[in-house]
Amino acid sequence: STVSKNLLPADATTIDVYKGAHAVIFMVDPTRKWTLDYVKTNISKIPDGIDCVVLFGKKDLSKLWTLTNGEIEEFMSSQPKNVRQLQISLQDCYGMKELHSFFNVPFLRMKAKYLQQQLQRAEREYEQ
């Protein structure tokens, strides 16, 4: 089969990766400062109303971090309230309970929106 050479890549530069999203997760490797630079560049592209968590991984290897807590705090202080941060470790599951709790936030927002729509529908039906 022949594939057209004019096809565009299907990535964030050509499609809206936030369409239909209820939450965004950015993963920062604190042993590599450039990963925070990527987040700084892209976090402003998140549409209003979508919750975001910035995960700072490798908590178990904090002695190897090239990012300082001050740099993280400075970055987070400039973020809107829908952006949260967690330090996690995939090796010992540090922060996983908090990450799981974060997933409840967009789910409950979606549920509240649905219930609001149901309430409005019921009010319209009652008024008829």
Short mmCIF file of C-alpha atoms in Angstrom, two decimals:
data_model
loop_
_atom_site.label_atom_id
_atom_site.label_comp_id
_atom_site.label_asym_id
_atom_site.label_seq_id
_atom_site.Cartn_x
_atom_site.Cartn_y
_atom_site.Cartn_z
CA SER A 1 0.00 0.00 0.00
CA THR A 2 1.14 3.52 -0.78
CA VAL A 3 1.11 6.16 1.95
CA SER A 4 0.80 9.79 0.91
CA LYS A 5 3.88 11.86 1.66
CA ASN A 6 1.64 14.89 2.30
CA LEU A 7 0.18 13.55 5.56
CA LEU A 8 0.68 15.74 8.61
CA PRO A 9 1.78 14.21 11.90
CA ALA A 10 -1.03 13.63 14.39
CA ASP A 11 0.41 15.47 17.38
CA ALA A 12 -0.26 18.62 19.40
CA THR A 13 0.98 20.82 16.55
CA THR A 14 -1.74 19.62 14.17
CA ILE A 15 -4.70 18.56 16.35
CA ASP A 16 -6.45 19.96 19.41
CA VAL A 17 -5.20 17.58 22.10
CA TYR A 18 -7.42 19.28 24.70
CA LYS A 19 -10.71 18.70 22.84
CA GLY A 20 -12.97 16.70 25.15
CA ALA A 21 -10.35 16.64 27.92
CA HIS A 22 -11.39 16.97 31.55
CA ALA A 23 -7.87 17.10 32.99
CA VAL A 24 -4.27 17.58 31.91
CA ILE A 25 -1.20 15.96 33.42
CA PHE A 26 2.30 17.27 32.86
CA MET A 27 5.19 15.12 34.05
CA VAL A 28 8.41 16.89 35.03
CA ASP A 29 11.68 15.05 35.55
CA PRO A 30 13.42 17.22 38.16
CA THR A 31 16.78 15.73 37.17
CA ARG A 32 16.31 17.38 33.75
CA LYS A 33 15.49 21.10 33.92
CA TRP A 34 14.36 21.25 30.31
CA THR A 35 11.26 19.21 31.17
CA LEU A 36 9.99 22.13 33.29
CA ASP A 37 10.78 24.47 30.39
CA TYR A 38 8.48 22.34 28.21
CA VAL A 39 5.69 22.69 30.79
CA LYS A 40 6.26 26.45 31.03
CA THR A 41 5.89 26.71 27.26
CA ASN A 42 2.75 24.59 26.99
CA ILE A 43 0.77 25.09 30.19
CA SER A 44 -0.72 28.37 28.98
CA LYS A 45 -2.35 26.49 26.07
CA ILE A 46 -4.73 24.65 28.39
CA PRO A 47 -8.28 25.98 27.90
CA ASP A 48 -10.11 27.53 30.84
CA GLY A 49 -12.12 25.09 32.90
CA ILE A 50 -9.72 22.16 32.58
CA ASP A 51 -7.91 21.05 35.73
CA CYS A 52 -4.18 20.43 35.52
CA VAL A 53 -1.65 18.70 37.70
CA VAL A 54 2.10 19.03 37.27
CA LEU A 55 3.82 15.91 38.54
CA PHE A 56 7.39 16.27 39.73
CA GLY A 57 8.70 12.71 39.60
CA LYS A 58 11.67 10.91 41.07
CA LYS A 59 10.91 12.03 44.64
CA ASP A 60 13.00 9.06 45.76
CA LEU A 61 15.99 10.53 43.88
CA SER A 62 15.69 14.09 45.21
CA LYS A 63 19.46 14.27 45.77
CA LEU A 64 19.91 14.08 41.98
CA TRP A 65 17.43 16.88 41.21
CA THR A 66 18.78 19.80 39.21
CA LEU A 67 15.56 21.76 39.90
CA THR A 68 15.41 23.45 43.27
CA ASN A 69 12.32 23.68 45.45
CA GLY A 70 12.58 27.46 45.00
CA GLU A 71 12.35 27.13 41.21
CA ILE A 72 9.33 24.86 41.56
CA GLU A 73 7.65 27.23 44.03
CA GLU A 74 8.35 30.23 41.79
CA PHE A 75 6.82 28.47 38.79
CA MET A 76 3.76 27.26 40.71
CA SER A 77 3.12 30.67 42.30
CA SER A 78 2.50 32.11 38.84
CA GLN A 79 -0.08 29.47 37.91
CA PRO A 80 -3.87 29.81 38.11
CA LYS A 81 -5.75 27.93 40.80
CA ASN A 82 -6.77 25.11 38.44
CA VAL A 83 -3.09 24.07 38.23
CA ARG A 84 -1.81 21.94 41.08
CA GLN A 85 1.46 20.20 41.72
CA LEU A 86 2.44 16.88 43.26
CA GLN A 87 5.76 15.28 43.99
CA ILE A 88 5.66 11.60 43.21
CA SER A 89 7.83 8.54 43.08
CA LEU A 90 6.96 5.66 40.83
CA GLN A 91 9.46 3.49 42.65
CA ASP A 92 7.85 3.63 46.09
CA CYS A 93 4.40 5.05 45.11
CA TYR A 94 4.93 8.28 47.03
CA GLY A 95 2.16 10.72 46.04
CA MET A 96 -0.02 8.15 44.28
CA LYS A 97 -2.87 8.54 46.78
CA GLU A 98 -2.88 12.30 46.16
CA LEU A 99 -2.79 11.75 42.38
CA HIS A 100 -5.77 9.43 42.68
CA SER A 101 -7.59 12.13 44.67
CA PHE A 102 -6.80 14.67 41.94
CA PHE A 103 -8.70 12.53 39.43
CA ASN A 104 -11.82 13.01 41.54
CA VAL A 105 -11.76 16.77 40.88
CA PRO A 106 -12.49 16.73 37.12
CA PHE A 107 -14.86 13.78 37.57
CA LEU A 108 -16.87 15.65 40.19
CA ARG A 109 -16.87 18.84 38.07
CA MET A 110 -18.26 16.82 35.16
CA LYS A 111 -20.85 15.22 37.43
CA ALA A 112 -21.87 18.63 38.84
CA LYS A 113 -22.29 20.00 35.31
CA TYR A 114 -24.45 17.03 34.37
CA LEU A 115 -26.59 17.42 37.49
CA GLN A 116 -26.96 21.16 36.78
CA GLN A 117 -28.21 20.33 33.29
CA GLN A 118 -30.65 17.78 34.72
CA LEU A 119 -31.93 20.37 37.22
CA GLN A 120 -32.47 22.93 34.45
CA ARG A 121 -34.29 20.34 32.36
CA ALA A 122 -36.54 19.39 35.27
CA GLU A 123 -37.29 23.07 35.95
CA ARG A 124 -38.27 23.62 32.30
CA GLU A 125 -40.53 20.56 32.36
CA TYR A 126 -42.13 21.72 35.61
CA GLU A 127 -42.85 25.17 34.18
CA GLN A 128 -44.70 23.72 31.18
#
